[in-house]
Short mmCIF file of C-alpha atoms and ligand atoms in Angstrom, two decimals:
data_model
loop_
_atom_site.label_atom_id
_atom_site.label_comp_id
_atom_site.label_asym_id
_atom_site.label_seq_id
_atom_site.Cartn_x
_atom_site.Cartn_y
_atom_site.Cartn_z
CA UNK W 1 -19.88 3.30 17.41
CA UNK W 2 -21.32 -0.15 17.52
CA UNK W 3 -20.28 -3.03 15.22
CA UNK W 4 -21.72 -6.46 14.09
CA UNK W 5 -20.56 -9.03 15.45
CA UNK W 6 -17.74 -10.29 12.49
CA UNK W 7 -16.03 -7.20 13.22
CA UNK W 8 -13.65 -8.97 15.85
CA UNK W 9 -11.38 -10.39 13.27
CA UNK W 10 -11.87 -14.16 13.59
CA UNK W 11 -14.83 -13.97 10.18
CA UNK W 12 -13.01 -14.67 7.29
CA UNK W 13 -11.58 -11.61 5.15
CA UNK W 14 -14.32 -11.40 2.72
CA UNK W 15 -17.11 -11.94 5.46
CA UNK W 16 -15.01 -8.85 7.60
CA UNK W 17 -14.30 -6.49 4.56
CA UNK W 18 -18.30 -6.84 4.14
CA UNK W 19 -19.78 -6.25 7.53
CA UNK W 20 -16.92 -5.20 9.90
CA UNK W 21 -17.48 -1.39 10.94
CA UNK W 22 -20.63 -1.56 10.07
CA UNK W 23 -23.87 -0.14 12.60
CA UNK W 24 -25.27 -2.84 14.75
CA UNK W 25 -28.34 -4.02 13.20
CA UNK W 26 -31.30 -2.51 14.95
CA UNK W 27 -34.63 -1.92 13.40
CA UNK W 28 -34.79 0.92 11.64
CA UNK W 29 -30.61 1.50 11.78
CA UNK W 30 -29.17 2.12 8.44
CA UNK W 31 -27.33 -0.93 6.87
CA UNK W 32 -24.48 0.97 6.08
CA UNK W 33 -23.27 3.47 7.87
CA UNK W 34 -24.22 6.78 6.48
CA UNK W 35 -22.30 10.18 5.60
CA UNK W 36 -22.05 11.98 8.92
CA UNK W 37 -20.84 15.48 7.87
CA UNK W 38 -20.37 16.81 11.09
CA UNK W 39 -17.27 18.35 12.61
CA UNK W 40 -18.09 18.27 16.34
CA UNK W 41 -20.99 16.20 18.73
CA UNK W 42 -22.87 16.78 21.55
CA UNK W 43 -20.78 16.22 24.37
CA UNK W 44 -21.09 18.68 27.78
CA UNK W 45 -18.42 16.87 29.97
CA UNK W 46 -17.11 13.50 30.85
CA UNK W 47 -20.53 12.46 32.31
CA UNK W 48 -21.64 11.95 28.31
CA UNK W 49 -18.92 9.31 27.94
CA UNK W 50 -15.37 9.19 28.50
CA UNK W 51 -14.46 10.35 24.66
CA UNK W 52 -14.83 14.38 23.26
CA UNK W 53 -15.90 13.54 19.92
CA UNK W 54 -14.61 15.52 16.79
CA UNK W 55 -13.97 14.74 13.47
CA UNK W 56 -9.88 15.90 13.62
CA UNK W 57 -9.43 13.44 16.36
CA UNK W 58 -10.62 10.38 14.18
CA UNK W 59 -13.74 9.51 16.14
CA UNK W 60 -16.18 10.89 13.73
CA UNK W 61 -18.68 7.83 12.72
CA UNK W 62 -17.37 7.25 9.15
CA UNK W 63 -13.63 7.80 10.28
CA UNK W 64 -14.38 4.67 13.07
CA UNK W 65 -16.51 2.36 10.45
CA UNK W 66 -13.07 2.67 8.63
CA UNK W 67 -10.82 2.35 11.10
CA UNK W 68 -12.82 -1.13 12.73
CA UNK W 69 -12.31 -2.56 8.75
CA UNK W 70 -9.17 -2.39 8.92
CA UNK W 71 -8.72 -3.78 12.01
CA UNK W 72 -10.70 -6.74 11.11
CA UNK W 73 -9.12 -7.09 7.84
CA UNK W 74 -5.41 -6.75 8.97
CA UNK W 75 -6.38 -8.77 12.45
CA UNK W 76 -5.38 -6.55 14.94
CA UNK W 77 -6.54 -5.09 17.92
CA UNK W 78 -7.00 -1.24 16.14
CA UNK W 79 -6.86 0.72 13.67
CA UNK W 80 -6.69 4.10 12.20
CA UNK W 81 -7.64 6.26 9.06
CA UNK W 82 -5.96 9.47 8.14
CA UNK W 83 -5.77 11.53 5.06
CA UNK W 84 -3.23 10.11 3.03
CA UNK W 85 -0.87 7.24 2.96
CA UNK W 86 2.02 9.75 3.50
CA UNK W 87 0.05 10.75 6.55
CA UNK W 88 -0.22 7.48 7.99
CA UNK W 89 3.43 6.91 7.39
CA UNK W 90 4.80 9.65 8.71
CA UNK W 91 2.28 9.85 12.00
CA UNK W 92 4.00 6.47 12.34
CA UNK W 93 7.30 7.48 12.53
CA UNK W 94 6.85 10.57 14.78
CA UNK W 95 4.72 9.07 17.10
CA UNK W 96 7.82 6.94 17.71
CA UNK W 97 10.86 8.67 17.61
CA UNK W 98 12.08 12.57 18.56
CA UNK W 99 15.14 14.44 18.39
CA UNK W 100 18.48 11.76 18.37
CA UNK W 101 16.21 8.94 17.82
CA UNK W 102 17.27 6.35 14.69
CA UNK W 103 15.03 4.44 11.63
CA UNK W 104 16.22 1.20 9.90
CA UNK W 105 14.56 1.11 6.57
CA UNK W 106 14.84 -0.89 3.39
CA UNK W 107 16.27 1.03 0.59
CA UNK W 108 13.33 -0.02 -1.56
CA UNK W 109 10.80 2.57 -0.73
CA UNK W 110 8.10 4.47 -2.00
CA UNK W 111 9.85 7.89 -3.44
CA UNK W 112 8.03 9.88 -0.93
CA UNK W 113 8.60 8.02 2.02
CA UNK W 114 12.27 7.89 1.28
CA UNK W 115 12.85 12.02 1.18
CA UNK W 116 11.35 11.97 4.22
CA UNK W 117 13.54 9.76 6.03
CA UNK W 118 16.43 11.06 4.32
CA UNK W 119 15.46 14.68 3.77
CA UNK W 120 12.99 15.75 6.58
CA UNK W 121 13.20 13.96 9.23
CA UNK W 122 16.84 15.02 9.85
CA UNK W 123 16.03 18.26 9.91
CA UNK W 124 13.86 17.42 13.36
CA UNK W 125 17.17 15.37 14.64
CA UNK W 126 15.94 12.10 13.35
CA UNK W 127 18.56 9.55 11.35
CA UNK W 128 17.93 6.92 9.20
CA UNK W 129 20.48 4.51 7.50
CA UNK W 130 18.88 2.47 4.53
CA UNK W 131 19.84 -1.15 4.35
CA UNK W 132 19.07 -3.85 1.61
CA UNK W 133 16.66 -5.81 2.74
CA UNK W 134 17.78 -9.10 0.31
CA UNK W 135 20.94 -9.09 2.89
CA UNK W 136 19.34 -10.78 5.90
CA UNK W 137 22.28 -9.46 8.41
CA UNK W 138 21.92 -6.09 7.00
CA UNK W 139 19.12 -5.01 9.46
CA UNK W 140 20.74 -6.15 12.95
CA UNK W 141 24.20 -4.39 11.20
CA UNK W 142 22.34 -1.55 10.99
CA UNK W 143 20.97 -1.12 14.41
CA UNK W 144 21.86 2.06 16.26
CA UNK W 145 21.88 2.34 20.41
CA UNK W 146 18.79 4.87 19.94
CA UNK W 147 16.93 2.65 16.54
CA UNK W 148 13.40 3.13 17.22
CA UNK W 149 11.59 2.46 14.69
CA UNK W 150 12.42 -0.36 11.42
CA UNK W 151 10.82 -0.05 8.30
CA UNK W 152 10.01 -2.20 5.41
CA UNK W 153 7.54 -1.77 1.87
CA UNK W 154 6.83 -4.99 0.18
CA UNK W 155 6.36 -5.69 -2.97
CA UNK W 156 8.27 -2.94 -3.81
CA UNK W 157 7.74 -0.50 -6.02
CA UNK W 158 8.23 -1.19 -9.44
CA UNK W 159 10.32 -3.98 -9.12
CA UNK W 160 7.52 -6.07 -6.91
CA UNK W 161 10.48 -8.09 -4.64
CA UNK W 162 9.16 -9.88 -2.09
CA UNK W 163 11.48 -9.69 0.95
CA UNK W 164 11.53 -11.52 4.32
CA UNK W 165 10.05 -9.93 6.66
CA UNK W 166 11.75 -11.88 9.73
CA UNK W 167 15.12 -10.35 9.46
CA UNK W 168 13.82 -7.18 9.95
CA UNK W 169 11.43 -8.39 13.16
CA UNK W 170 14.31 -9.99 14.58
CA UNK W 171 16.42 -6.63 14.78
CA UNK W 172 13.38 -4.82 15.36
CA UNK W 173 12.61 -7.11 18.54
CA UNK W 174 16.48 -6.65 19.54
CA UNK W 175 16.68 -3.09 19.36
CA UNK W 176 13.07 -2.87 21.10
CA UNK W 177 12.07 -0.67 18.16
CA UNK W 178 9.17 -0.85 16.17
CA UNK W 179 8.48 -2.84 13.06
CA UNK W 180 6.30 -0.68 10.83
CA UNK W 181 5.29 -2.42 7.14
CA UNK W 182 4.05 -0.26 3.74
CA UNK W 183 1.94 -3.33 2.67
CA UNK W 184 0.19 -1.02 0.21
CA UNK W 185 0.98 -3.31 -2.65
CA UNK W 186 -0.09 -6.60 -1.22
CA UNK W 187 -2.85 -5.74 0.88
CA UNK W 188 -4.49 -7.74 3.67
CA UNK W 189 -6.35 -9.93 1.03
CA UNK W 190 -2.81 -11.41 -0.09
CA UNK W 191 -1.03 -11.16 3.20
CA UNK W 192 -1.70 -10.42 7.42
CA UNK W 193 2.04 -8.46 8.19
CA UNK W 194 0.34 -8.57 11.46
CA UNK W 195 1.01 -12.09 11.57
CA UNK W 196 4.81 -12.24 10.34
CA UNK W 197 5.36 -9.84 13.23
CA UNK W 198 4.99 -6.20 11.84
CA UNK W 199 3.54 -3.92 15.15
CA UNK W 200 2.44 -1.40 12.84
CA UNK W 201 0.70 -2.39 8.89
CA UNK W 202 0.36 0.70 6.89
CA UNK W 203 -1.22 1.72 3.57
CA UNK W 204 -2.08 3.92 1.03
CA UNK W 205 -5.58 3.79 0.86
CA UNK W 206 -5.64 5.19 -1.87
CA UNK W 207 -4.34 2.55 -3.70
CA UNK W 208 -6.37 -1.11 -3.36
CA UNK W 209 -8.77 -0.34 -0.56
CA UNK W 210 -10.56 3.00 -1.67
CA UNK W 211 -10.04 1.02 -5.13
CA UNK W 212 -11.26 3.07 -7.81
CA UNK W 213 -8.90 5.87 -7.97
CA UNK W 214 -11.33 8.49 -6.49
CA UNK W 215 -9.79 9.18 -3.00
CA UNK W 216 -6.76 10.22 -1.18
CA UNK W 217 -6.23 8.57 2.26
CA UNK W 218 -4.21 6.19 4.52
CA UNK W 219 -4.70 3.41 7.38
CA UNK W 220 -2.77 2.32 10.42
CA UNK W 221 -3.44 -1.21 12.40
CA UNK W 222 -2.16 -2.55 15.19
CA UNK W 223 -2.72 -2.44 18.74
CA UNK W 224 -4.46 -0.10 21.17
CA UNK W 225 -1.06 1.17 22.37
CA UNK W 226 0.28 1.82 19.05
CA UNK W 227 -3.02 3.38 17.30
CA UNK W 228 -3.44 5.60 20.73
CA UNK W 229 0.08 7.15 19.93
CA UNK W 230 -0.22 7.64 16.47
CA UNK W 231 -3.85 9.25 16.83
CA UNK W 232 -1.70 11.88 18.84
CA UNK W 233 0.22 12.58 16.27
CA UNK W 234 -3.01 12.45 13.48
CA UNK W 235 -4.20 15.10 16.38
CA UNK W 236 -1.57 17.59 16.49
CA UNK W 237 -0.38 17.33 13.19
CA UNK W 238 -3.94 17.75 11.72
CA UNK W 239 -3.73 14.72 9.68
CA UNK W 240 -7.49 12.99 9.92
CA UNK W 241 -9.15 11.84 6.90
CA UNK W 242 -12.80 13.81 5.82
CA UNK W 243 -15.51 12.01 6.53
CA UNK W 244 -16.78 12.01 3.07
CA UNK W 245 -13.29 10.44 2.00
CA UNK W 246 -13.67 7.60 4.63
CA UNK W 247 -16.89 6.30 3.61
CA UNK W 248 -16.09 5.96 0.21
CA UNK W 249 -13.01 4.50 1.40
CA UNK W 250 -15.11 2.14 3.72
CA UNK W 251 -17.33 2.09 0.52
CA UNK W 252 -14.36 0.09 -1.18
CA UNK W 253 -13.29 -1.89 1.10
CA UNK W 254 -16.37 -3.52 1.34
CA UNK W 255 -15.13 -5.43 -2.52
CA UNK W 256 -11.56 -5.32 -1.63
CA UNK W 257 -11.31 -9.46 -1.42
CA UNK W 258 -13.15 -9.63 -4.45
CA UNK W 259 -11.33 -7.23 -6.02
CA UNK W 260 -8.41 -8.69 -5.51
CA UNK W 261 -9.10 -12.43 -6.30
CA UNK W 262 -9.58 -10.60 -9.67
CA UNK W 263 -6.26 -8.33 -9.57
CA UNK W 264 -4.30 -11.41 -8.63
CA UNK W 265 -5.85 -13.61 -11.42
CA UNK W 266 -5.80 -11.71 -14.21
CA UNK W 267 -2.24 -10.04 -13.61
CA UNK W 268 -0.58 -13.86 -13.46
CA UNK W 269 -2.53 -14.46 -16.36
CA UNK W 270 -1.07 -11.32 -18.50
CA UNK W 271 2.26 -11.70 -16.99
CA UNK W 272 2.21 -14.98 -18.48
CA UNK W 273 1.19 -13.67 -21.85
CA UNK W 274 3.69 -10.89 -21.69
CA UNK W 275 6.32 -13.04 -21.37
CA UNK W 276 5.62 -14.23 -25.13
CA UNK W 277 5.48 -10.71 -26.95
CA UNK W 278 7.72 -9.65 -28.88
CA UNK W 279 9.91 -6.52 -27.82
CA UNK W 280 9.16 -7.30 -24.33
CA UNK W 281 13.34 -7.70 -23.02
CA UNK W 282 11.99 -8.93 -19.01
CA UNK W 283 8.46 -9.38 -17.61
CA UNK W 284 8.78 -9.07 -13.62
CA UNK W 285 5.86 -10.72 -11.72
CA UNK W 286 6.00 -11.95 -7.96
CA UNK W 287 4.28 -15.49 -9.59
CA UNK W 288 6.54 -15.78 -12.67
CA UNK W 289 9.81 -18.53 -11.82
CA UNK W 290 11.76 -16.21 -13.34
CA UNK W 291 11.48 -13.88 -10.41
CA UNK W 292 13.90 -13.27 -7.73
CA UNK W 293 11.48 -13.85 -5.18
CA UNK W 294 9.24 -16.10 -6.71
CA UNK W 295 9.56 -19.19 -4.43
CA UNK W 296 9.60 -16.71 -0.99
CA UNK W 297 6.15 -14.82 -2.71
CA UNK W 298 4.87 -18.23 -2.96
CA UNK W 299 5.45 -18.73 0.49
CA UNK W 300 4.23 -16.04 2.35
CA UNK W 301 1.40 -14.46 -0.51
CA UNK W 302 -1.85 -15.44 -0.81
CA UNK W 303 -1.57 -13.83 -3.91
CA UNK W 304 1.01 -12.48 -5.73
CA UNK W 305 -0.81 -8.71 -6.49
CA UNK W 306 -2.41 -7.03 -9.66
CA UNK W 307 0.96 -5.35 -10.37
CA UNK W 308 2.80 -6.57 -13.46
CA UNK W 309 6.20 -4.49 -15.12
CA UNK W 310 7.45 -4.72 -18.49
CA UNK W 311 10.96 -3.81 -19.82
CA UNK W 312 10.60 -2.92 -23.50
CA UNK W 313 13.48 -3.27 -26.29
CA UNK W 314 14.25 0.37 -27.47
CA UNK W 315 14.64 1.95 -24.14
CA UNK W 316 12.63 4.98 -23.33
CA UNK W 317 11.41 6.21 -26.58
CA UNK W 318 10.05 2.50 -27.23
CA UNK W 319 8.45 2.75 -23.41
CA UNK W 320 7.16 6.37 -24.41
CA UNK W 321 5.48 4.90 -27.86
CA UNK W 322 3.68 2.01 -26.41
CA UNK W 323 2.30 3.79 -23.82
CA UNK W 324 1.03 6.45 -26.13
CA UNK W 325 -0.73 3.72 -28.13
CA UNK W 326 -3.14 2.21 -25.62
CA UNK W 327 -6.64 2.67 -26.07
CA UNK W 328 -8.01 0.43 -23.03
CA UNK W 329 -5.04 0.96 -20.12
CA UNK W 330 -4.80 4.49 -18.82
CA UNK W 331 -0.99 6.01 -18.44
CA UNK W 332 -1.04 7.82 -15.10
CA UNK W 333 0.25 7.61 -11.69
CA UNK W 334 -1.06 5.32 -9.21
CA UNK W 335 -2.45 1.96 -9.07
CA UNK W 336 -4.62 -0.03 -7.21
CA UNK W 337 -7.87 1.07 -9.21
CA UNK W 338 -10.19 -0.75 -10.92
CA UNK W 339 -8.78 0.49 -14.49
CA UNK W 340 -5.59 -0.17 -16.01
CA UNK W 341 -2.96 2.51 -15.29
CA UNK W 342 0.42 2.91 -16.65
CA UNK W 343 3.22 4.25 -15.91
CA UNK W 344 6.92 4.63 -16.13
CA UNK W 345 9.31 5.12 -13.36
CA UNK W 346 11.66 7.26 -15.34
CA UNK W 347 9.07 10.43 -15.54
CA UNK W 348 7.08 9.37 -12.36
CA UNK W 349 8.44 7.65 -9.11
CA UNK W 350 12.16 7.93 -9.95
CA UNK W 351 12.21 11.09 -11.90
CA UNK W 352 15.03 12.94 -9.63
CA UNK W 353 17.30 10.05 -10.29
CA UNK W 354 19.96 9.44 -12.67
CA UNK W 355 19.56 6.62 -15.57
CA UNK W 356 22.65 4.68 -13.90
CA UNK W 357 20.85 4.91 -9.94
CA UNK W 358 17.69 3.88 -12.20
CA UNK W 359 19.53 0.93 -13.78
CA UNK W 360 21.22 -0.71 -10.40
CA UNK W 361 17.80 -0.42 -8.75
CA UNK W 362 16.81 -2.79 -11.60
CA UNK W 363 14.33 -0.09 -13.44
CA UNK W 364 16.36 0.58 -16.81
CA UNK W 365 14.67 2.98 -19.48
CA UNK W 366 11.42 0.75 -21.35
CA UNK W 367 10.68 -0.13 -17.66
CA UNK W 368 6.81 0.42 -17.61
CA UNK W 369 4.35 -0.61 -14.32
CA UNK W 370 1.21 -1.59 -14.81
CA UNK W 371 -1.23 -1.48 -12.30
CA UNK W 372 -3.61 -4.24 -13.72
CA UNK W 373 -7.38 -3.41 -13.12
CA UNK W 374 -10.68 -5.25 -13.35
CA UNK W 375 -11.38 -5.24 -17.61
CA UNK W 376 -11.56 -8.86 -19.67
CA UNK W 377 -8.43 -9.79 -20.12
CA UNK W 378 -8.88 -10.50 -23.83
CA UNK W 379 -9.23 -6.66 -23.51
CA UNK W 380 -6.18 -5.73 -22.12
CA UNK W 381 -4.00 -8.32 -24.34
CA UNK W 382 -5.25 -6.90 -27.36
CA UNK W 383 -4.69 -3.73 -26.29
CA UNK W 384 -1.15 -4.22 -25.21
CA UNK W 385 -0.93 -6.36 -28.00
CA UNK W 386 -1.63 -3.37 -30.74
CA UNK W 387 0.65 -1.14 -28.66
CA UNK W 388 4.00 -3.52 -28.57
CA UNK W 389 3.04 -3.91 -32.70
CA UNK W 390 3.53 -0.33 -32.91
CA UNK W 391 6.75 0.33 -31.10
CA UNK W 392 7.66 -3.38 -32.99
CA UNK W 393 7.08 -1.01 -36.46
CA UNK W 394 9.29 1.90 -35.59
CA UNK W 395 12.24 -0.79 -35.89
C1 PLP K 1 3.83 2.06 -1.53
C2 PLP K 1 3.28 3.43 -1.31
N1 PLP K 1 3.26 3.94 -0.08
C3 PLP K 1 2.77 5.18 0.18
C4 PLP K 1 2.27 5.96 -0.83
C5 PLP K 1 1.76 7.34 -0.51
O1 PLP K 1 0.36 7.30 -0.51
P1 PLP K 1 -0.57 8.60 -0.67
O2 PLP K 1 -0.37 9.13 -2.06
O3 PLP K 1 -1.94 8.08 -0.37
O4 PLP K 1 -0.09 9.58 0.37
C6 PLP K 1 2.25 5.47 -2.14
C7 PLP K 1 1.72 6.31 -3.24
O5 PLP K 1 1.91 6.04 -4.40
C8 PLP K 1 2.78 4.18 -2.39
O6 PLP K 1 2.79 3.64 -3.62
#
């Protein structure tokens, strides 16, 4: 598939996230590049081009206009789209280790990515030992004689630290392993991990970049070498993402700098406000002094994200009440969309564990994420507003 010219990475993000992956502009050519529902092309032997085109391999048109965005956006030399973010990650992973092979990762990870490190991927002969990533000697202590791959999510999930990246690169680069990044939450608007030295950025697309909560899927970038050997993997494993899926996912990503401007702006601006309601015990925001992180965010963010999470007096009952009393934000799983979701660790994310594992990951009960969307912020203050009254009235 051809591209227009901005799709080489140098344009700036918004100019990219508009026009990269798009058809070249011929007279008559679509503007964007339409649905191509088809699961296999013409193609009678190597004399019609070097590549067999079929939509499981990730060369379908749609799958490609994708997979060029996020090259552009993320500037590297490739990219990749399959059907979920789990997919993505764990393509990742296999296309870099086998049986006796060792993963460093932080021990702040998405739920799902952590059972499979420490549940699955065992069971195929692959180890992982979980370090915390606030200890920068932690990741060269960790390093095993057959580490091949390090791992690190940032901002974490639903605390949103912000962790250096170079510790990790530096005992990725010394164990010749490599340095994969969940930057799902920050997104290439408010960081390039390409640029800090992660070999391989991953993300839930179905979080920020699909955008509006109506798709599943998952990107890879980084270079030819890496993108060729996780493809095999997408291949085998049967892991591409529809076509339909991928251009409403290219769809999105088409706002995803605008978007996020918004995201970023109006979740400092209600962290700030949370901060002065009443029953709220801790507001945790990347751009707030107050966090952990806040100086190191300012560093390396462009912006510090559209996630914003609450601890409430009253514990989980209180957390329970005031989420049952908004009219405007939406409790459910997820973020990234352009409503306000909702949701509490406790009975989502960190269900299987135990109030004290909750409580030294710094998520007590009345911890509640919010995934701020695109509404008027007068909006969303009133209705958070009305709901912290009500738990405020039970006492
Ligand atoms: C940080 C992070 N990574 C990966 C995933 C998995 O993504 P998906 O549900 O698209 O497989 C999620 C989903 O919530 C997530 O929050």
């Amino acid at each position: 598939m051809s591209a227009r010219p901005t799709s080489n990475g140098r344009s700036g993000t918004a100019t990219s996230a508009v026009h990269a992956g798009c058809p070249e502009p011929r007279p008559g050519s679509p503007v964007v590049q339409p649905i191509v529902r088809s699961s296999t092309f013409h193609w009678a032997g190597p004399g019609d081009g070097p590549d067999l085109l079929y939509s499981r391999y990730g060369n379908n048109p749609n799958q490609l206009s994708v997979a060029a965005k996020v090259a552009a956006l993320e500037g590297t030399e490739a990219g990749l789209a399959l059907a979920s973010g789990m997919a993505a990650i764990s393509m990742t992973i296999l296309s870099a280790t086998g049986p006796g092979d060792h993963v460093v990762a932080s021990r702040h990870l998405y739920g799902a990515t952590h059972a499979l490190l420490s549940g699955e991927l065992p069971r195929r002969g692959i180890t992982t030992t979980f370090v915390e990533p606030s200890d920068p000697e932690a990741w060269e202590a960790a390093l095993a004689p057959r580490t091949r791959v390090v791992l690190i999510e940032m901002p974490t999930n639903p605390t949103l630290r912000v962790f250096d990246i170079e510790p990790a690169r530096r005992a990725a680069r010394s164990a010749g392993a490599l340095l994969a990044a969940d930057m799902t939450f920050a997104t290439p608007v408010n960081i390039r991990a390409a640029e800090h030295g992660v070999d391989a950025v991953v993300h839930s697309a179905t979080k920020y970049l699909g955008g509006h909560s109506d798709l599943i899927a998952g990107v890879v970038a980084g270079s030819h070498e890496l993108i060729a050997g996780v493809t095999g993997m997408m291949k085998l494993y049967g892991g591409s993402l529809d076509p339909g899926a991928a251009w409403l996912l290219e769809r999105g990503m088409r706002t995803l700098p605008a978007r996020m401007d918004r995201h970023n702006r109006t979740a400092h601006a209600l962290a700030r406000w949370f901060t002065e309601v009443e029953g709220i015990r801790a507001v945790i925001y990347p751009g707030l002094a107050s966090h952990p992180d806040h100086e190191r965010a300012t560093r390396m963010l462009s912006g510090y994200g559209g996630m914003v999470s609450i601890v409430l007096d009253g514990g989980g009952e209180a957390a329970d009440r005031f989420c049952s009393r908004l009219r405007l934000a939406v409790p459910a799983p997820s973020l990234g969309g352009v409503e306000t979701l909702v949701s509490q660790p406790r009975h989502t994310s960190h269900v299987d564990l135990g109030t004290g594992e909750r409580d030294a990951l710094g998520i007590p009960d009345g911890f509640v994420r919010i995934s701020v969307g695109l509404e008027d912020l007068e909006d969303l203050k009133a209705d958070f507003a009305a709901a912290a009254r009500a738990v405020s009235a039970l006492g």
